[in-house]
Amino acid sequence: MLEDELGVCLFNRKGNTIELTHEGKLVYSFGSDIDQQVQNLMYELGQINSKQKGNLRIGASSTISHYFIPPVIARFKESNPGLSISLLSGNTSEINARLNDDLIDVGITEGYRRLNNFDYYSFLNDEIAFISHKNNPVHFPETFSKEKLAELPLVLRETGSGTREVFEKAIKGVGLTLNDLNITITLGSTESIKSYLIDSEALGVFSTSAIRKNEENLFKISRLEKTLVTRRFQFMVKQGSAHKLGKEFIRFSKKYYNL
C-alpha cells in the first residue's frame, strides 16, 4: 500500500466516513501535478503527429451545459477523435468547488463571482428574462414596472445558481430585493422551471437562450422596464494552470462562436 511505502497515514477513518490527512492532501496535490504533466506530454505528442490523445474534464453550470457547450464539444471531439471528454453539470457554486478540488480541468459558469485562485476568460453574452407558457391564462405585458414585478408570481433557480445571482443583482439595481418579490417556488434547473410553467400561472426567470427553436411558440418573453438583465459566461481554470488541452478547448470554443 502507498501508506506503507511512504510511511505516513494518508486517511482518517472515522466510522463510515473517510477523509484525507494533511499528508494525504499533500500526496494528492503532487499526484494532480503529475497527472497534468502526463496530459501535457500527450498534448505535445499529439501536436507533433496530429493525433491528440488524453482526457479533458469540463464542468459547466446547467444553462451552459444544456444549451451552449454540447455542440462545441461535439465539434472538438470530431476534430480530435482520440480524446476522452467528459462534461459535468452543476450550479455555479458546485462547478467552483469541483475546479478547486481538481475534479475538472476547465469550468464554465455565469455570474459575478470571481475567486482569487482562478483565472477567468470571457465567453458569451446572455439575457435573463421573465418567461411564461402559452397555457398561462394570465396575460403578461411585454414590459412591466418594478412595482408590478413585486406582485407577480415568480419561479426562480436555487441558491448557488449563477442565474439567480445575476437576477438578484439586477433587481437590486432598481431598489428591490428577493424578499420584495412573490417567489412561489425555487427549482434546481431551467428545464424543471420550463416544465413547471406548463401548468402554472407563474413567470419563470431564466435565460432566453433556453427557449429552443421548436419551443418559440410555447413561451412568451417579458422584461422589466428600462432594465435589461444580461450576463457574460466565462471560462475558468485554476490560477497558473498549465493544462494545455484545457486551454486549447477554450480557444476552440471562442473560435466556434466567432469570438
Short mmCIF file of the C-alpha atoms (twelve columns), coordinates in Angstrom:
data_MODEL
# 
_entry.id   MODEL 
# 
loop_
_atom_site.group_PDB 
_atom_site.id 
_atom_site.type_symbol 
_atom_site.label_atom_id 
_atom_site.label_alt_id 
_atom_site.label_comp_id 
_atom_site.label_asym_id 
_atom_site.label_seq_id 
_atom_site.Cartn_x 
_atom_site.Cartn_y 
_atom_site.Cartn_z 
_atom_site.pdbx_PDB_model_num 
ATOM 1   C CA . MET A 1   0.000   0.000  0.000   1 
ATOM 2   C CA . LEU A 2   1.065   3.572  -0.651  1 
ATOM 3   C CA . GLU A 3   0.795   4.396  3.046   1 
ATOM 4   C CA . ASP A 4   3.303   1.642  3.852   1 
ATOM 5   C CA . GLU A 5   5.691   2.780  1.134   1 
ATOM 6   C CA . LEU A 6   5.605   6.398  2.290   1 
ATOM 7   C CA . GLY A 7   5.481   5.590  5.984   1 
ATOM 8   C CA . VAL A 8   2.653   8.030  6.701   1 
ATOM 9   C CA . CYS A 9   -1.077  7.851  7.305   1 
ATOM 10  C CA . LEU A 10  -2.991  9.243  4.317   1 
ATOM 11  C CA . PHE A 11  -6.564  8.819  5.580   1 
ATOM 12  C CA . ASN A 12  -8.544  9.488  8.728   1 
ATOM 13  C CA . ARG A 13  -11.098 6.711  9.077   1 
ATOM 14  C CA . LYS A 14  -13.986 7.504  11.400  1 
ATOM 15  C CA . GLY A 15  -16.821 5.000  11.354  1 
ATOM 16  C CA . ASN A 16  -18.365 5.118  7.894   1 
ATOM 17  C CA . THR A 17  -16.516 8.274  6.869   1 
ATOM 18  C CA . ILE A 18  -13.032 8.767  5.479   1 
ATOM 19  C CA . GLU A 19  -11.048 11.925 4.818   1 
ATOM 20  C CA . LEU A 20  -7.531  12.843 3.785   1 
ATOM 21  C CA . THR A 21  -4.962  13.681 6.417   1 
ATOM 22  C CA . HIS A 22  -2.608  16.632 5.935   1 
ATOM 23  C CA . GLU A 23  -0.094  14.184 4.462   1 
ATOM 24  C CA . GLY A 24  -2.816  12.726 2.251   1 
ATOM 25  C CA . LYS A 25  -3.681  16.135 0.854   1 
ATOM 26  C CA . LEU A 26  -0.017  16.740 0.083   1 
ATOM 27  C CA . VAL A 27  0.278   13.437 -1.759  1 
ATOM 28  C CA . TYR A 28  -2.932  14.197 -3.666  1 
ATOM 29  C CA . SER A 29  -1.616  17.592 -4.789  1 
ATOM 30  C CA . PHE A 30  1.580   16.017 -6.110  1 
ATOM 31  C CA . GLY A 31  -0.464  13.342 -7.866  1 
ATOM 32  C CA . SER A 32  -2.597  16.015 -9.537  1 
ATOM 33  C CA . ASP A 33  0.531   17.820 -10.746 1 
ATOM 34  C CA . ILE A 34  1.932   14.578 -12.161 1 
ATOM 35  C CA . ASP A 35  -1.346  13.829 -13.948 1 
ATOM 36  C CA . GLN A 36  -1.332  17.290 -15.511 1 
ATOM 37  C CA . GLN A 37  2.233   16.804 -16.715 1 
ATOM 38  C CA . VAL A 38  1.274   13.483 -18.295 1 
ATOM 39  C CA . GLN A 39  -1.710  15.149 -20.004 1 
ATOM 40  C CA . ASN A 40  0.535   17.937 -21.300 1 
ATOM 41  C CA . LEU A 41  3.027   15.387 -22.637 1 
ATOM 42  C CA . MET A 42  0.235   13.636 -24.525 1 
ATOM 43  C CA . TYR A 43  -0.917  17.011 -25.859 1 
ATOM 44  C CA . GLU A 44  2.567   17.907 -27.138 1 
ATOM 45  C CA . LEU A 45  2.982   14.493 -28.774 1 
ATOM 46  C CA . GLY A 46  -0.411  14.970 -30.395 1 
ATOM 47  C CA . GLN A 47  0.734   18.313 -31.781 1 
ATOM 48  C CA . ILE A 48  3.650   16.548 -33.450 1 
ATOM 49  C CA . ASN A 49  1.752   13.654 -35.031 1 
ATOM 50  C CA . SER A 50  -1.671  15.389 -35.365 1 
ATOM 51  C CA . LYS A 51  -3.323  12.685 -33.257 1 
ATOM 52  C CA . GLN A 52  -4.445  14.221 -29.991 1 
ATOM 53  C CA . LYS A 53  -4.947  11.876 -27.053 1 
ATOM 54  C CA . GLY A 54  -5.681  12.490 -23.411 1 
ATOM 55  C CA . ASN A 55  -8.506  13.319 -21.037 1 
ATOM 56  C CA . LEU A 56  -10.428 16.570 -20.766 1 
ATOM 57  C CA . ARG A 57  -12.853 17.073 -17.883 1 
ATOM 58  C CA . ILE A 58  -15.211 20.007 -18.352 1 
ATOM 59  C CA . GLY A 59  -17.615 21.356 -15.752 1 
ATOM 60  C CA . ALA A 60  -20.352 23.784 -16.745 1 
ATOM 61  C CA . SER A 61  -23.268 25.422 -14.994 1 
ATOM 62  C CA . SER A 62  -26.571 23.930 -16.099 1 
ATOM 63  C CA . THR A 63  -27.623 26.645 -18.572 1 
ATOM 64  C CA . ILE A 64  -24.308 26.369 -20.402 1 
ATOM 65  C CA . SER A 65  -24.141 22.566 -20.266 1 
ATOM 66  C CA . HIS A 66  -27.667 22.236 -21.690 1 
ATOM 67  C CA . TYR A 67  -27.769 24.927 -24.360 1 
ATOM 68  C CA . PHE A 68  -24.320 26.216 -25.336 1 
ATOM 69  C CA . ILE A 69  -21.392 23.873 -24.914 1 
ATOM 70  C CA . PRO A 70  -22.550 20.402 -26.180 1 
ATOM 71  C CA . PRO A 71  -22.251 21.344 -29.886 1 
ATOM 72  C CA . VAL A 72  -18.774 22.750 -29.238 1 
ATOM 73  C CA . ILE A 73  -17.708 19.534 -27.518 1 
ATOM 74  C CA . ALA A 74  -19.118 17.501 -30.422 1 
ATOM 75  C CA . ARG A 75  -17.093 19.503 -32.945 1 
ATOM 76  C CA . PHE A 76  -13.973 19.408 -30.763 1 
ATOM 77  C CA . LYS A 77  -14.314 15.628 -30.403 1 
ATOM 78  C CA . GLU A 78  -14.812 15.295 -34.155 1 
ATOM 79  C CA . SER A 79  -11.552 17.151 -34.709 1 
ATOM 80  C CA . ASN A 80  -9.783  15.105 -32.009 1 
ATOM 81  C CA . PRO A 81  -11.323 11.595 -32.033 1 
ATOM 82  C CA . GLY A 82  -8.601  10.201 -29.769 1 
ATOM 83  C CA . LEU A 83  -9.632  12.380 -26.827 1 
ATOM 84  C CA . SER A 84  -11.712 11.254 -23.878 1 
ATOM 85  C CA . ILE A 85  -14.029 14.137 -22.931 1 
ATOM 86  C CA . SER A 86  -16.475 14.323 -20.029 1 
ATOM 87  C CA . LEU A 87  -18.971 17.063 -19.171 1 
ATOM 88  C CA . LEU A 88  -20.201 17.575 -15.621 1 
ATOM 89  C CA . SER A 89  -23.214 19.798 -14.982 1 
ATOM 90  C CA . GLY A 90  -24.000 21.696 -11.778 1 
ATOM 91  C CA . ASN A 91  -24.749 25.146 -10.483 1 
ATOM 92  C CA . THR A 92  -22.033 27.778 -10.309 1 
ATOM 93  C CA . SER A 93  -21.099 27.002 -6.696  1 
ATOM 94  C CA . GLU A 94  -20.704 23.304 -7.490  1 
ATOM 95  C CA . ILE A 95  -18.526 23.961 -10.536 1 
ATOM 96  C CA . ASN A 96  -16.299 26.298 -8.494  1 
ATOM 97  C CA . ALA A 97  -15.857 23.610 -5.841  1 
ATOM 98  C CA . ARG A 98  -15.024 20.871 -8.346  1 
ATOM 99  C CA . LEU A 99  -12.459 23.014 -10.138 1 
ATOM 100 C CA . ASN A 100 -10.873 23.967 -6.839  1 
ATOM 101 C CA . ASP A 101 -10.610 20.273 -5.893  1 
ATOM 102 C CA . ASP A 102 -9.042  19.336 -9.283  1 
ATOM 103 C CA . LEU A 103 -12.039 17.195 -10.224 1 
ATOM 104 C CA . ILE A 104 -12.382 19.079 -13.526 1 
ATOM 105 C CA . ASP A 105 -9.846  20.806 -15.767 1 
ATOM 106 C CA . VAL A 106 -11.976 23.660 -17.139 1 
ATOM 107 C CA . GLY A 107 -15.056 25.327 -15.680 1 
ATOM 108 C CA . ILE A 108 -17.665 27.421 -17.500 1 
ATOM 109 C CA . THR A 109 -20.028 29.491 -15.375 1 
ATOM 110 C CA . GLU A 110 -22.090 32.639 -15.243 1 
ATOM 111 C CA . GLY A 111 -22.392 35.201 -12.512 1 
ATOM 112 C CA . TYR A 112 -20.309 37.934 -10.952 1 
ATOM 113 C CA . ARG A 113 -18.218 35.942 -8.517  1 
ATOM 114 C CA . ARG A 114 -14.507 35.943 -9.281  1 
ATOM 115 C CA . LEU A 115 -12.414 33.863 -6.942  1 
ATOM 116 C CA . ASN A 116 -8.774  34.717 -6.351  1 
ATOM 117 C CA . ASN A 117 -7.486  31.210 -7.106  1 
ATOM 118 C CA . PHE A 118 -8.989  31.072 -10.633 1 
ATOM 119 C CA . ASP A 119 -8.063  32.675 -13.946 1 
ATOM 120 C CA . TYR A 120 -11.073 33.806 -15.999 1 
ATOM 121 C CA . TYR A 121 -11.619 34.094 -19.757 1 
ATOM 122 C CA . SER A 122 -14.734 35.796 -21.128 1 
ATOM 123 C CA . PHE A 123 -17.056 33.770 -23.342 1 
ATOM 124 C CA . LEU A 124 -20.637 34.567 -24.456 1 
ATOM 125 C CA . ASN A 125 -23.251 37.158 -23.534 1 
ATOM 126 C CA . ASP A 126 -26.702 36.041 -22.424 1 
ATOM 127 C CA . GLU A 127 -30.009 37.570 -21.319 1 
ATOM 128 C CA . ILE A 128 -32.258 36.574 -18.419 1 
ATOM 129 C CA . ALA A 129 -35.945 37.452 -18.728 1 
ATOM 130 C CA . PHE A 130 -39.409 36.669 -17.357 1 
ATOM 131 C CA . ILE A 131 -40.953 33.812 -19.308 1 
ATOM 132 C CA . SER A 132 -44.489 32.445 -19.296 1 
ATOM 133 C CA . HIS A 133 -46.032 29.413 -21.018 1 
ATOM 134 C CA . LYS A 134 -48.697 29.738 -23.707 1 
ATOM 135 C CA . ASN A 135 -51.080 27.772 -21.444 1 
ATOM 136 C CA . ASN A 136 -50.897 30.508 -18.825 1 
ATOM 137 C CA . PRO A 137 -54.344 32.155 -18.571 1 
ATOM 138 C CA . VAL A 138 -52.752 35.357 -17.271 1 
ATOM 139 C CA . HIS A 139 -51.725 37.841 -19.952 1 
ATOM 140 C CA . PHE A 140 -48.371 39.388 -19.063 1 
ATOM 141 C CA . PRO A 141 -47.304 42.553 -20.904 1 
ATOM 142 C CA . GLU A 142 -44.038 42.659 -22.827 1 
ATOM 143 C CA . THR A 143 -42.649 45.070 -20.220 1 
ATOM 144 C CA . PHE A 144 -43.719 45.930 -16.699 1 
ATOM 145 C CA . SER A 145 -42.662 48.247 -13.885 1 
ATOM 146 C CA . LYS A 146 -40.724 47.245 -10.791 1 
ATOM 147 C CA . GLU A 147 -43.893 47.839 -8.767  1 
ATOM 148 C CA . LYS A 148 -45.741 45.316 -10.924 1 
ATOM 149 C CA . LEU A 149 -42.815 42.891 -10.678 1 
ATOM 150 C CA . ALA A 150 -43.179 42.799 -6.902  1 
ATOM 151 C CA . GLU A 151 -46.716 41.456 -7.327  1 
ATOM 152 C CA . LEU A 152 -46.078 38.767 -9.948  1 
ATOM 153 C CA . PRO A 153 -45.677 35.069 -9.007  1 
ATOM 154 C CA . LEU A 154 -42.147 34.007 -9.903  1 
ATOM 155 C CA . VAL A 155 -40.255 30.725 -10.261 1 
ATOM 156 C CA . LEU A 156 -36.511 31.087 -9.586  1 
ATOM 157 C CA . ARG A 157 -33.444 28.885 -9.703  1 
ATOM 158 C CA . GLU A 158 -31.986 27.581 -6.451  1 
ATOM 159 C CA . THR A 159 -29.477 29.323 -4.167  1 
ATOM 160 C CA . GLY A 160 -25.991 28.888 -5.642  1 
ATOM 161 C CA . SER A 161 -27.230 29.276 -9.217  1 
ATOM 162 C CA . GLY A 162 -25.480 31.868 -11.367 1 
ATOM 163 C CA . THR A 163 -28.827 32.755 -12.965 1 
ATOM 164 C CA . ARG A 164 -30.250 33.602 -9.566  1 
ATOM 165 C CA . GLU A 165 -27.144 35.575 -8.616  1 
ATOM 166 C CA . VAL A 166 -27.294 37.729 -11.764 1 
ATOM 167 C CA . PHE A 167 -31.044 38.305 -11.356 1 
ATOM 168 C CA . GLU A 168 -30.644 39.269 -7.708  1 
ATOM 169 C CA . LYS A 169 -28.006 41.858 -8.586  1 
ATOM 170 C CA . ALA A 170 -30.158 43.264 -11.404 1 
ATOM 171 C CA . ILE A 171 -33.229 43.868 -9.220  1 
ATOM 172 C CA . LYS A 172 -31.016 45.375 -6.540  1 
ATOM 173 C CA . GLY A 173 -30.140 47.990 -9.144  1 
ATOM 174 C CA . VAL A 174 -33.793 49.092 -9.256  1 
ATOM 175 C CA . GLY A 175 -34.204 49.089 -5.482  1 
ATOM 176 C CA . LEU A 176 -35.660 45.607 -4.922  1 
ATOM 177 C CA . THR A 177 -34.507 42.506 -3.072  1 
ATOM 178 C CA . LEU A 178 -35.682 38.911 -3.328  1 
ATOM 179 C CA . ASN A 179 -37.691 39.492 -0.136  1 
ATOM 180 C CA . ASP A 180 -39.754 42.087 -2.005  1 
ATOM 181 C CA . LEU A 181 -40.830 39.549 -4.647  1 
ATOM 182 C CA . ASN A 182 -43.546 36.912 -4.756  1 
ATOM 183 C CA . ILE A 183 -41.385 33.817 -5.225  1 
ATOM 184 C CA . THR A 184 -43.726 30.824 -5.412  1 
ATOM 185 C CA . ILE A 185 -41.052 28.119 -5.704  1 
ATOM 186 C CA . THR A 186 -37.360 27.591 -6.461  1 
ATOM 187 C CA . LEU A 187 -36.236 24.763 -8.737  1 
ATOM 188 C CA . GLY A 188 -32.880 23.176 -9.496  1 
ATOM 189 C CA . SER A 189 -32.696 23.560 -13.280 1 
ATOM 190 C CA . THR A 190 -34.033 25.632 -16.147 1 
ATOM 191 C CA . GLU A 191 -35.680 22.583 -17.699 1 
ATOM 192 C CA . SER A 192 -37.593 21.907 -14.485 1 
ATOM 193 C CA . ILE A 193 -38.822 25.521 -14.488 1 
ATOM 194 C CA . LYS A 194 -39.965 25.168 -18.104 1 
ATOM 195 C CA . SER A 195 -41.904 22.021 -17.231 1 
ATOM 196 C CA . TYR A 196 -43.402 23.666 -14.144 1 
ATOM 197 C CA . LEU A 197 -44.690 26.598 -16.188 1 
ATOM 198 C CA . ILE A 198 -46.874 24.319 -18.337 1 
ATOM 199 C CA . ASP A 199 -49.423 24.047 -15.520 1 
ATOM 200 C CA . SER A 200 -48.643 27.228 -13.620 1 
ATOM 201 C CA . GLU A 201 -49.762 30.844 -13.727 1 
ATOM 202 C CA . ALA A 202 -46.286 31.986 -12.678 1 
ATOM 203 C CA . LEU A 203 -43.409 33.547 -14.590 1 
ATOM 204 C CA . GLY A 204 -40.101 31.726 -14.826 1 
ATOM 205 C CA . VAL A 205 -36.841 33.648 -14.518 1 
ATOM 206 C CA . PHE A 206 -34.222 32.119 -16.794 1 
ATOM 207 C CA . SER A 207 -32.133 32.550 -19.941 1 
ATOM 208 C CA . THR A 208 -33.904 33.413 -23.175 1 
ATOM 209 C CA . SER A 209 -31.427 31.070 -24.882 1 
ATOM 210 C CA . ALA A 210 -33.084 28.157 -23.078 1 
ATOM 211 C CA . ILE A 211 -36.061 28.524 -25.417 1 
ATOM 212 C CA . ARG A 212 -35.150 26.247 -28.305 1 
ATOM 213 C CA . LYS A 213 -36.310 26.923 -31.854 1 
ATOM 214 C CA . ASN A 214 -39.039 24.284 -31.635 1 
ATOM 215 C CA . GLU A 215 -40.301 25.938 -28.417 1 
ATOM 216 C CA . GLU A 216 -40.583 29.524 -29.617 1 
ATOM 217 C CA . ASN A 217 -44.369 29.248 -29.971 1 
ATOM 218 C CA . LEU A 218 -44.721 27.767 -26.470 1 
ATOM 219 C CA . PHE A 219 -43.265 30.613 -24.436 1 
ATOM 220 C CA . LYS A 220 -43.661 34.374 -24.189 1 
ATOM 221 C CA . ILE A 221 -40.879 36.693 -23.020 1 
ATOM 222 C CA . SER A 222 -41.448 39.721 -20.775 1 
ATOM 223 C CA . ARG A 223 -38.907 42.209 -19.482 1 
ATOM 224 C CA . LEU A 224 -38.537 44.776 -16.730 1 
ATOM 225 C CA . GLU A 225 -38.914 48.381 -17.877 1 
ATOM 226 C CA . LYS A 226 -35.597 50.121 -18.610 1 
ATOM 227 C CA . THR A 227 -33.653 47.142 -17.216 1 
ATOM 228 C CA . LEU A 228 -32.079 44.522 -19.445 1 
ATOM 229 C CA . VAL A 229 -30.810 41.633 -17.294 1 
ATOM 230 C CA . THR A 230 -27.649 40.396 -19.003 1 
ATOM 231 C CA . ARG A 231 -24.628 38.360 -18.031 1 
ATOM 232 C CA . ARG A 232 -21.410 37.063 -19.541 1 
ATOM 233 C CA . PHE A 233 -20.446 33.425 -19.442 1 
ATOM 234 C CA . GLN A 234 -16.835 32.803 -18.513 1 
ATOM 235 C CA . PHE A 235 -14.288 30.029 -18.728 1 
ATOM 236 C CA . MET A 236 -12.095 29.454 -15.717 1 
ATOM 237 C CA . VAL A 237 -9.055  27.384 -14.835 1 
ATOM 238 C CA . LYS A 238 -7.069  27.192 -11.639 1 
ATOM 239 C CA . GLN A 239 -4.708  30.099 -11.360 1 
ATOM 240 C CA . GLY A 240 -1.431  29.298 -13.078 1 
ATOM 241 C CA . SER A 241 -2.840  26.112 -14.627 1 
ATOM 242 C CA . ALA A 242 -0.604  24.602 -17.295 1 
ATOM 243 C CA . HIS A 243 -3.281  22.233 -18.638 1 
ATOM 244 C CA . LYS A 244 -2.660  22.766 -22.357 1 
ATOM 245 C CA . LEU A 245 -5.565  20.712 -23.636 1 
ATOM 246 C CA . GLY A 246 -7.973  22.703 -21.466 1 
ATOM 247 C CA . LYS A 247 -6.693  25.993 -22.843 1 
ATOM 248 C CA . GLU A 248 -6.874  24.614 -26.391 1 
ATOM 249 C CA . PHE A 249 -10.540 23.834 -25.774 1 
ATOM 250 C CA . ILE A 250 -11.128 27.416 -24.612 1 
ATOM 251 C CA . ARG A 251 -9.553  28.750 -27.811 1 
ATOM 252 C CA . PHE A 252 -11.603 26.311 -29.909 1 
ATOM 253 C CA . SER A 253 -14.863 27.328 -28.187 1 
ATOM 254 C CA . LYS A 254 -14.281 31.026 -28.835 1 
ATOM 255 C CA . LYS A 255 -13.499 30.315 -32.485 1 
ATOM 256 C CA . TYR A 256 -16.663 28.184 -32.764 1 
ATOM 257 C CA . TYR A 257 -18.771 31.177 -31.648 1 
ATOM 258 C CA . ASN A 258 -16.681 33.640 -33.710 1 
ATOM 259 C CA . LEU A 259 -15.423 35.467 -30.627 1 
# 
